Short mmCIF file of C-alpha atoms in Angstrom, two decimals:
data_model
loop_
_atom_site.label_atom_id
_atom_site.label_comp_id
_atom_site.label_asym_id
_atom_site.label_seq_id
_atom_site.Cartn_x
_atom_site.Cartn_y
_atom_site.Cartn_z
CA UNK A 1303 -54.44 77.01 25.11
CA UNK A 1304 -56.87 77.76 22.21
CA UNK A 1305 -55.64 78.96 18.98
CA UNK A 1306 -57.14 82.68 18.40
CA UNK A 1307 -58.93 83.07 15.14
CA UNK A 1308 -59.58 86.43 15.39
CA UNK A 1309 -56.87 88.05 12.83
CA UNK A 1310 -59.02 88.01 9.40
CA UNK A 1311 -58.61 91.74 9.30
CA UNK A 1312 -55.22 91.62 9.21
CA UNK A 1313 -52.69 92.41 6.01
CA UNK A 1314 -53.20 89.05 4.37
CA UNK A 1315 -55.89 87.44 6.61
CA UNK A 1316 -56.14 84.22 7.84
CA UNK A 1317 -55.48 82.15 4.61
CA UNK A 1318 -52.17 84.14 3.76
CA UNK A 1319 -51.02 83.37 7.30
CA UNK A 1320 -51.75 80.07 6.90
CA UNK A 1321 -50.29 79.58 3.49
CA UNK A 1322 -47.39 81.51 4.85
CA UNK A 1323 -47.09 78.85 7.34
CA UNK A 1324 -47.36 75.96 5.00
CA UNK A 1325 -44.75 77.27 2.78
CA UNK A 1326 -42.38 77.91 5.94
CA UNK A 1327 -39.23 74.90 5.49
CA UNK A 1328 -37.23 76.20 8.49
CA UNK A 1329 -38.74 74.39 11.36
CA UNK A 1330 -37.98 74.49 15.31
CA UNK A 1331 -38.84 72.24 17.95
CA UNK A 1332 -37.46 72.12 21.99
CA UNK A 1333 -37.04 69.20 23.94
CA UNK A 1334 -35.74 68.76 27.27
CA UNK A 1335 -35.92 66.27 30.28
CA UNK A 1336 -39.24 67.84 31.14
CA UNK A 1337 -40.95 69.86 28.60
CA UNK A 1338 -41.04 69.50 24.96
CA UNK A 1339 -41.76 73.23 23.04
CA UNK A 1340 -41.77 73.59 19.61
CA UNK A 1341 -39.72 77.02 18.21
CA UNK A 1342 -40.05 79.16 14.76
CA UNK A 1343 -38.55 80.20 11.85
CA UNK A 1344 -36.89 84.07 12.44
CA UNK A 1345 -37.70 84.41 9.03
CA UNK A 1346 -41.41 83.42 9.14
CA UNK A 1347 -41.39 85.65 12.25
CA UNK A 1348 -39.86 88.65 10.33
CA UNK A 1349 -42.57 88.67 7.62
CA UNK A 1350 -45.08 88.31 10.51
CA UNK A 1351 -44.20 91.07 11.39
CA UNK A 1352 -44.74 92.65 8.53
CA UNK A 1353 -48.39 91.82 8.39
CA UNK A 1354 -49.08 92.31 11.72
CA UNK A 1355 -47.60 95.63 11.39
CA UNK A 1356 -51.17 96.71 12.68
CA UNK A 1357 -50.56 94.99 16.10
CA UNK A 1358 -47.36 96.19 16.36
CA UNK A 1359 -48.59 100.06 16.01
CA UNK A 1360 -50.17 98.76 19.40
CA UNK A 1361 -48.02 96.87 21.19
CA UNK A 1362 -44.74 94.91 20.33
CA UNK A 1363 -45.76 91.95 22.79
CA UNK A 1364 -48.28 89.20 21.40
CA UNK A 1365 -49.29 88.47 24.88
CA UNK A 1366 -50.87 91.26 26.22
CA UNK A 1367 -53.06 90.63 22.40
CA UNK A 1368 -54.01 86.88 23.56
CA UNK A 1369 -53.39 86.55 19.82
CA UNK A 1370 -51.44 83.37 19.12
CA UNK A 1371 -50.45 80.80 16.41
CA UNK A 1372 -50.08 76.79 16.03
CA UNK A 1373 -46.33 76.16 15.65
CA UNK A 1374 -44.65 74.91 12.52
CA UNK A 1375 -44.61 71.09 12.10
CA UNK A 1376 -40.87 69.77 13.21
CA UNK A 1377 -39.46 67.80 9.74
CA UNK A 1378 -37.33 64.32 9.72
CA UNK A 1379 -37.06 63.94 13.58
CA UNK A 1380 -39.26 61.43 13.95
CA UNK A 1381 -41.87 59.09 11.56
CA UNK A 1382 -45.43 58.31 12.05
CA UNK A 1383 -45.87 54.49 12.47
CA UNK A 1384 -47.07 53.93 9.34
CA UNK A 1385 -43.90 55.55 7.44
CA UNK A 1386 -41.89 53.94 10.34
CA UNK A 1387 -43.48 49.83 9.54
CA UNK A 1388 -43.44 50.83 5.70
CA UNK A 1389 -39.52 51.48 5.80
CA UNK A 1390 -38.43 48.55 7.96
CA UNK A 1391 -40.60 45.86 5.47
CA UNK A 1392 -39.01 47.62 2.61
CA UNK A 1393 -35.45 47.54 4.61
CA UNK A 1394 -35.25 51.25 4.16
CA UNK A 1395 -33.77 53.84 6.77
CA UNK A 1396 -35.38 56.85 6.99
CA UNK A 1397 -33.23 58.58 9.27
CA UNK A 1398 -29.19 58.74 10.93
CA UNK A 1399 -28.40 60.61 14.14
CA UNK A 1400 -24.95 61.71 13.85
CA UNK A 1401 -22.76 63.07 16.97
CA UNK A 1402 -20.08 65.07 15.24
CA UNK A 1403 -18.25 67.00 18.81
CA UNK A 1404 -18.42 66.97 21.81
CA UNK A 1405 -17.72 70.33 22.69
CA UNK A 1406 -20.95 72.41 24.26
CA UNK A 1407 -21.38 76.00 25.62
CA UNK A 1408 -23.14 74.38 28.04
CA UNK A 1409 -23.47 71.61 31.08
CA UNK A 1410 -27.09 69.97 31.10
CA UNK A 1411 -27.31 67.75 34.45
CA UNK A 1412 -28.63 65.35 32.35
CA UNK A 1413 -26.29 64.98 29.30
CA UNK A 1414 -25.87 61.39 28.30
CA UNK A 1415 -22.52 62.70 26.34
CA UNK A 1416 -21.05 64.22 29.07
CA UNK A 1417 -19.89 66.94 26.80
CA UNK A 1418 -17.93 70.01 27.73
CA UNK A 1419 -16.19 73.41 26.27
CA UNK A 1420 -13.14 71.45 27.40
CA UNK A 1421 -14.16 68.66 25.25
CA UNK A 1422 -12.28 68.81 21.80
CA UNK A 1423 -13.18 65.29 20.08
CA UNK A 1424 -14.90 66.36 16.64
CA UNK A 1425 -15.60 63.83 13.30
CA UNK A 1426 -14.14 65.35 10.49
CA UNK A 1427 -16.20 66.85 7.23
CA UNK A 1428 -14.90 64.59 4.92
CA UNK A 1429 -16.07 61.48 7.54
CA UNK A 1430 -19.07 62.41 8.01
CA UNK A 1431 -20.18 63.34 4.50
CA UNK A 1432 -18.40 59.56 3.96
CA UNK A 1433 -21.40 58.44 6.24
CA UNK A 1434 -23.88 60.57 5.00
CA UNK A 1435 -23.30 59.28 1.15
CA UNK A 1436 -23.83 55.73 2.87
CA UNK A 1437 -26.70 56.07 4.49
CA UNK A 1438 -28.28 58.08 1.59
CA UNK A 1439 -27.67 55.15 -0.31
CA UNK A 1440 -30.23 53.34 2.24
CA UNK A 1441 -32.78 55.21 1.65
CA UNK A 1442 -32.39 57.96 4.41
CA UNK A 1443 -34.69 61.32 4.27
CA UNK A 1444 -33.10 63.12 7.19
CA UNK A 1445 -29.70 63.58 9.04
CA UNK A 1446 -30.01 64.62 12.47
CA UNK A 1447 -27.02 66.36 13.88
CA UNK A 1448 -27.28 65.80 17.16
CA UNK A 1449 -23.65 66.84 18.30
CA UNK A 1450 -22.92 64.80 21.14
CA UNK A 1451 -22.27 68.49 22.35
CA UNK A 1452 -23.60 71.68 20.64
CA UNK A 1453 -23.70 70.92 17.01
CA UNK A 1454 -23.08 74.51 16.04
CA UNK A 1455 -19.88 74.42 17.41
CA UNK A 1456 -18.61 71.78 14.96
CA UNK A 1457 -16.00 73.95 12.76
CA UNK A 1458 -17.34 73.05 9.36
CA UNK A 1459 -20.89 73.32 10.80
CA UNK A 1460 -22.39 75.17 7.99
CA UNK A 1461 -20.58 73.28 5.27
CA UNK A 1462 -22.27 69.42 6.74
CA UNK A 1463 -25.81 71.59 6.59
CA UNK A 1464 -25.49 72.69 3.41
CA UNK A 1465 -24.16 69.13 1.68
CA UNK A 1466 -27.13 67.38 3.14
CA UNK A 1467 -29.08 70.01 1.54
CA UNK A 1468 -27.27 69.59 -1.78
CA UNK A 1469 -28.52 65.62 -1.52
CA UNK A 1470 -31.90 66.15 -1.05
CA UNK A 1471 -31.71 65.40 2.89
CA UNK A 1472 -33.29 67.33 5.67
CA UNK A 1473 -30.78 68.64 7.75
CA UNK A 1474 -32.44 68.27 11.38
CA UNK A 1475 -30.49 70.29 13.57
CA UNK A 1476 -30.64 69.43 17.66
CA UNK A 1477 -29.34 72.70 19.05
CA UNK A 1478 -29.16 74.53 22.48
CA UNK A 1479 -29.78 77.78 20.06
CA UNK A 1480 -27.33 79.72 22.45
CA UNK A 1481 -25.79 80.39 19.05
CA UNK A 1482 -28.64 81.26 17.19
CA UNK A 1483 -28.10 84.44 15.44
CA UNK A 1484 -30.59 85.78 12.53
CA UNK A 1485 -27.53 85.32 9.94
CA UNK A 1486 -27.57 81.57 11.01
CA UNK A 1487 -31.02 81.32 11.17
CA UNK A 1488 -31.24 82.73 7.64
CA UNK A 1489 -28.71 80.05 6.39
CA UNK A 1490 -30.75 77.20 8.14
CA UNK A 1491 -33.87 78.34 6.59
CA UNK A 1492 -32.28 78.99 2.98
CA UNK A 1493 -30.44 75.22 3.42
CA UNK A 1494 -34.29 74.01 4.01
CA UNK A 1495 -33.19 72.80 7.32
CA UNK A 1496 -34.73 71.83 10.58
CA UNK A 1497 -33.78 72.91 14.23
CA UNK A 1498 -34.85 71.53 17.11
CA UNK A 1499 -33.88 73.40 20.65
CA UNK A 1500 -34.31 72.69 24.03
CA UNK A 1501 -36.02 74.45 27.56
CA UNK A 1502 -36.38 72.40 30.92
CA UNK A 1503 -38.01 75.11 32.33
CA UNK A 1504 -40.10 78.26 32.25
CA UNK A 1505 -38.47 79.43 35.34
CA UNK A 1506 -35.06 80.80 34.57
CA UNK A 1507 -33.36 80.21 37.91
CA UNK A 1508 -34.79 75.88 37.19
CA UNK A 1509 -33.50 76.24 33.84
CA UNK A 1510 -30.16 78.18 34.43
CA UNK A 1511 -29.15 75.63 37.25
CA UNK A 1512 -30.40 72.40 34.82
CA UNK A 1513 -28.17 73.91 31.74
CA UNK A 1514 -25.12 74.26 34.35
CA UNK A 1515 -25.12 77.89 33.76
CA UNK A 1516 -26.24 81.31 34.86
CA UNK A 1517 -28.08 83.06 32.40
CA UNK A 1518 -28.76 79.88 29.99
CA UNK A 1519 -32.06 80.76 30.16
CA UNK A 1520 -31.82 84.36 29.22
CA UNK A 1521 -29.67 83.20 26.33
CA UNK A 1522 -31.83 80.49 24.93
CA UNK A 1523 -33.96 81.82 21.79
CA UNK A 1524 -37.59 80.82 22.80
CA UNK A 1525 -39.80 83.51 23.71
CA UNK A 1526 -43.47 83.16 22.90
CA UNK A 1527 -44.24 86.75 23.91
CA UNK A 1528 -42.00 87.64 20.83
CA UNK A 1529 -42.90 85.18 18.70
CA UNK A 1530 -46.44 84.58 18.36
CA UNK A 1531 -46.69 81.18 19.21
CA UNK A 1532 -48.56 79.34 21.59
CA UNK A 1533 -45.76 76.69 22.52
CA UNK A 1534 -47.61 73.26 23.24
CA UNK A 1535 -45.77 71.03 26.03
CA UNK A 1536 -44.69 67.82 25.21
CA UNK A 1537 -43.10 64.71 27.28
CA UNK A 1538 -39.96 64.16 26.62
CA UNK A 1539 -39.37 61.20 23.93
CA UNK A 1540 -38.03 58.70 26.53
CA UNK A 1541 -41.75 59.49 28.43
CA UNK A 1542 -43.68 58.57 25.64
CA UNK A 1543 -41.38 55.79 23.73
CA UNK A 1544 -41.05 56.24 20.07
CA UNK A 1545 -40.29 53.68 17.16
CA UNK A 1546 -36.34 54.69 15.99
CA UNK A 1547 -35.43 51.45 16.49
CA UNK A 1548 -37.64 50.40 13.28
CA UNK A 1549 -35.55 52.96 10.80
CA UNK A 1550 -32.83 55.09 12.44
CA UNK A 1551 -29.14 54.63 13.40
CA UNK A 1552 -27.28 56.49 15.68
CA UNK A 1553 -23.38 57.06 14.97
CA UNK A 1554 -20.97 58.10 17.96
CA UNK A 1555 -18.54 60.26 18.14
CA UNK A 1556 -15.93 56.96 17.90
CA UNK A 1557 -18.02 55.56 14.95
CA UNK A 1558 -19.83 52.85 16.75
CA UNK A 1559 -23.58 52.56 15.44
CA UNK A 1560 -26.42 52.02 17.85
CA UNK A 1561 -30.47 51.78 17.52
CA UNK A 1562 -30.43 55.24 19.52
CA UNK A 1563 -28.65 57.30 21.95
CA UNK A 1564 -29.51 55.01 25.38
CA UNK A 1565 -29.89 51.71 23.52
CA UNK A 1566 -25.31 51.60 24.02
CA UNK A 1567 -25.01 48.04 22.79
CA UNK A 1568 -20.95 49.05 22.10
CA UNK A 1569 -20.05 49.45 25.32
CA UNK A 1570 -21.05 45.98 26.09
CA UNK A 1571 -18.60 43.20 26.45
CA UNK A 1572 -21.17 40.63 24.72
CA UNK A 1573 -21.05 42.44 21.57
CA UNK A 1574 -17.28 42.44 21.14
CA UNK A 1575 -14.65 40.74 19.18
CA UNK A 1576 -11.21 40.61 20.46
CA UNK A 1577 -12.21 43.63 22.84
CA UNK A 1578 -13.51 45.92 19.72
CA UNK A 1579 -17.11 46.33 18.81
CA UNK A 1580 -17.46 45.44 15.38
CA UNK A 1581 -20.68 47.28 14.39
CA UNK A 1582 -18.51 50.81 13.32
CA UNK A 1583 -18.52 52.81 10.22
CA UNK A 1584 -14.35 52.64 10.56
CA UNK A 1585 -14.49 48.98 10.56
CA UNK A 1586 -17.84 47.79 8.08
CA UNK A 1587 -19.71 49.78 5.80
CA UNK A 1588 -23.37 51.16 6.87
CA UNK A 1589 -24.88 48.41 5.24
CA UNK A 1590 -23.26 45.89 6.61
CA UNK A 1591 -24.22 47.37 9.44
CA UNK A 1592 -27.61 47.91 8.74
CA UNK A 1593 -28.04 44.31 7.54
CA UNK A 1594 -26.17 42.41 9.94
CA UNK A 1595 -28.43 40.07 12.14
CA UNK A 1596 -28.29 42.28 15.02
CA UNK A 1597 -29.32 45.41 13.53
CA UNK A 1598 -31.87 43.13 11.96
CA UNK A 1599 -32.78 41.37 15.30
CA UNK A 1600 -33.46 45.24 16.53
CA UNK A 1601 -35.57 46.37 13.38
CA UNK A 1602 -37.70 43.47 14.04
CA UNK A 1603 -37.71 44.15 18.02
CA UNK A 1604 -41.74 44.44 17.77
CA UNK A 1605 -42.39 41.12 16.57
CA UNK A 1606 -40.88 39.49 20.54
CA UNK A 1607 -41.36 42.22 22.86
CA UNK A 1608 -42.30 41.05 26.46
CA UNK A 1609 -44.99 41.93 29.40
CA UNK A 1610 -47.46 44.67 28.23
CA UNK A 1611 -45.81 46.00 25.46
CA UNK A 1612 -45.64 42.35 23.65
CA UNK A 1613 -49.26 42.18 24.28
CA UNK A 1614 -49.98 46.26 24.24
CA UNK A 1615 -53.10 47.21 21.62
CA UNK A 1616 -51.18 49.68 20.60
CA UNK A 1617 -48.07 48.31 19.61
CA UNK A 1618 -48.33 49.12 15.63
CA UNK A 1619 -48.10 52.99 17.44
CA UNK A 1620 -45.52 52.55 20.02
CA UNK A 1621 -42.93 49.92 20.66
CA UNK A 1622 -42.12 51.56 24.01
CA UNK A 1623 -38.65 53.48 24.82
CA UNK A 1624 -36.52 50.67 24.07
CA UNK A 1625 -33.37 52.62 24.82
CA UNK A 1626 -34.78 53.07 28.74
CA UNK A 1627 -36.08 49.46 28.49
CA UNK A 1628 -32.68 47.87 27.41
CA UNK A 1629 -30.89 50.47 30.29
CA UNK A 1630 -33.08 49.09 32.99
CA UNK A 1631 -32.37 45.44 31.83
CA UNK A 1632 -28.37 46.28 31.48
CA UNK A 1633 -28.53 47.46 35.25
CA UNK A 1634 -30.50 44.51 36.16
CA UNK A 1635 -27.96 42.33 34.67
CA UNK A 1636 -30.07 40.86 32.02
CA UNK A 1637 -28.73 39.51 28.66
CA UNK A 1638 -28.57 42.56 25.99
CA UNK A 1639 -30.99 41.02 23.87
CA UNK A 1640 -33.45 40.45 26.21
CA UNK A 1641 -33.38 43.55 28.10
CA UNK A 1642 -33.89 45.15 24.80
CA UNK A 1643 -37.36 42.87 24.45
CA UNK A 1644 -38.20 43.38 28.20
CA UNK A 1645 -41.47 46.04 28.55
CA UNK A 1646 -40.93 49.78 29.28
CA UNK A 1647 -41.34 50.37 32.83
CA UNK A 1648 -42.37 54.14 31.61
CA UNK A 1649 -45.96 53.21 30.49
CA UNK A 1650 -48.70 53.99 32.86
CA UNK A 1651 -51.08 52.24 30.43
#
């Protein structure tokens, strides 16, 4: 998939696309079980268009041009290793994942959340700016709103967007983009946030029976022949492990707080007091979370990992998917804490 460079003639040439894309804030990136694409901003698009008004006099469909673009770079999803090590020495976080309803448009075969239109469980405003204020207070750069269900759903959607915005925070969006409208995506963009969406599958009648729906596909906003961009396919972040663990916290619909989505240390009985899991933003603040010795134990998971990843070359990179590691362990019947040391049975190194 090579990157054309043939567009210097057009409006602005190649250094006002390029500074056009540099100066773009509202980013888009898919992920899915399977593929991984990254998306655009509808308002970078619409002054694309603009300059490639030239194109368009020819055809409205970038792929019968072969002309195609790099995609924006996805902000406060995920930190480089070296951002990632900096903030645990320093005890910073650098990121929450929030789920704030459960209610989706859709039914993904492979939703961890089990989440539904029937579902009705949401996390107040007032809560979850509560949690946001906290975890600012830790250092956080991002808030990703990872809904549990469709995000854009949540009734004060809009309003949690724009007061991470109003702190300084990216708001990182995870989103289905059924919803997507250009009104929304204007208020995304102008609330310098970032929106990640998802497609399994190229092939709508794959995709429409993986989303639990006919016509998901058709209604998902990705379309490189529209857009201009030549989507890049990822693995999915549980293929290729990642290093949350070392500065993120993931809050649950109830309040409990986990390293990550899979890594459900509250729904086991070890971790419980009197039948209640301790480690929730109802019960202790964020920082008592964040400092207690488990959530310490987990920052410092690197430091007593087992098989190949404790003695992996690249472990300053990649700790593994500890979330998968500690779910294989769990089924296995091993102790919590060491299933999350035990190696990622995902590597192929």
């Amino acid at each position: 998939m090579g990157y054309s460079t043939e567009i210097t003639n057009l409006t602005r040439g190649k250094e006002g696309i390029e500074k056009e894309n540099k100066k773009d804030k509202f980013r888009m990136k898919s992920t899915s079980c399977a593929l991984k694409y990254h998306l655009v901003s509808y308002k970078l698009i619409r002054n694309w268009v603009i300059h490639f008004n030239m194109l368009r006099e020819e055809s409205t469909n970038f792929d019968t041009l072969n002309v195609y673009f790099p995609p924006p770079v996805l902000r406060g999803y995920m930190y480089g290793a070296k951002e990632a090590y900096e903030a645990r020495n320093s005890n910073r976080l650098l990121a929450i994942r929030l789920e704030t309803n459960k209610s989706c448009n859709l039914r993904c075969r492979y939703c961890y959340a089990r989440s539904g239109e029937d579902l009705v469980k949401v996390v107040d405003l007032d809560t979850l700016k509560s949690i946001i204020s906290e975890a600012k207070e830790l250092g956080i750069k991002s808030v990703v709103v990872i809904g549990g269900g469709e995000p854009t759903l949540h009734p004060t959607f809009k309003e949690l967007v724009a007061y991470n915005d109003s702190l300084g925070i990216i708001p990182m969006v995870f989103s289905n983009t059924v919803l997507m409208t250009e009104e929304l995506a204007e208020f995304l963009y102008k609330h310098n946030a970032s929106v990640m969406g998802k497609l399994d599958s190229l092939k709508p009648e794959v995709q429409d029976y993986i989303a639990g729906r006919e016509g998901a596909f058709k209604d998902i906003k990705i379309d490189r022949k529209y857009y201009g961009y030549d989507w890049l396919p990822y693995t999915p972040i549980t293929a290729s492990g990642c290093l949350q663990h070392l500065y993120s916290l993931y809050i649950n619909i109830e309040g409990n707080v986990r390293p990550c989505a899979p890594t459900k240390l509250d729904e086991h009985p070890a971790f419980k007091i009197d039948g209640e899991y301790p480690y929730n933003v109802n019960r202790m603040s964020l920082k008592e979370i964040y400092d207690s010795d488990l959530f310490t134990f987990v920052r410092n998971i690197d430091r007593v990992l087992e098989g190949r990843c404790g003695n992996c070359e690249y472990r300053e990179e990649c700790i593994g998917c500890r979330g998968y590691a500690y779910s294989i362990g769990i089924n296995n019947g091993a102790d919590p804490l060491e299933a999350l040391r035990m190696e990622c049975q995902q590597c192929f190194k």
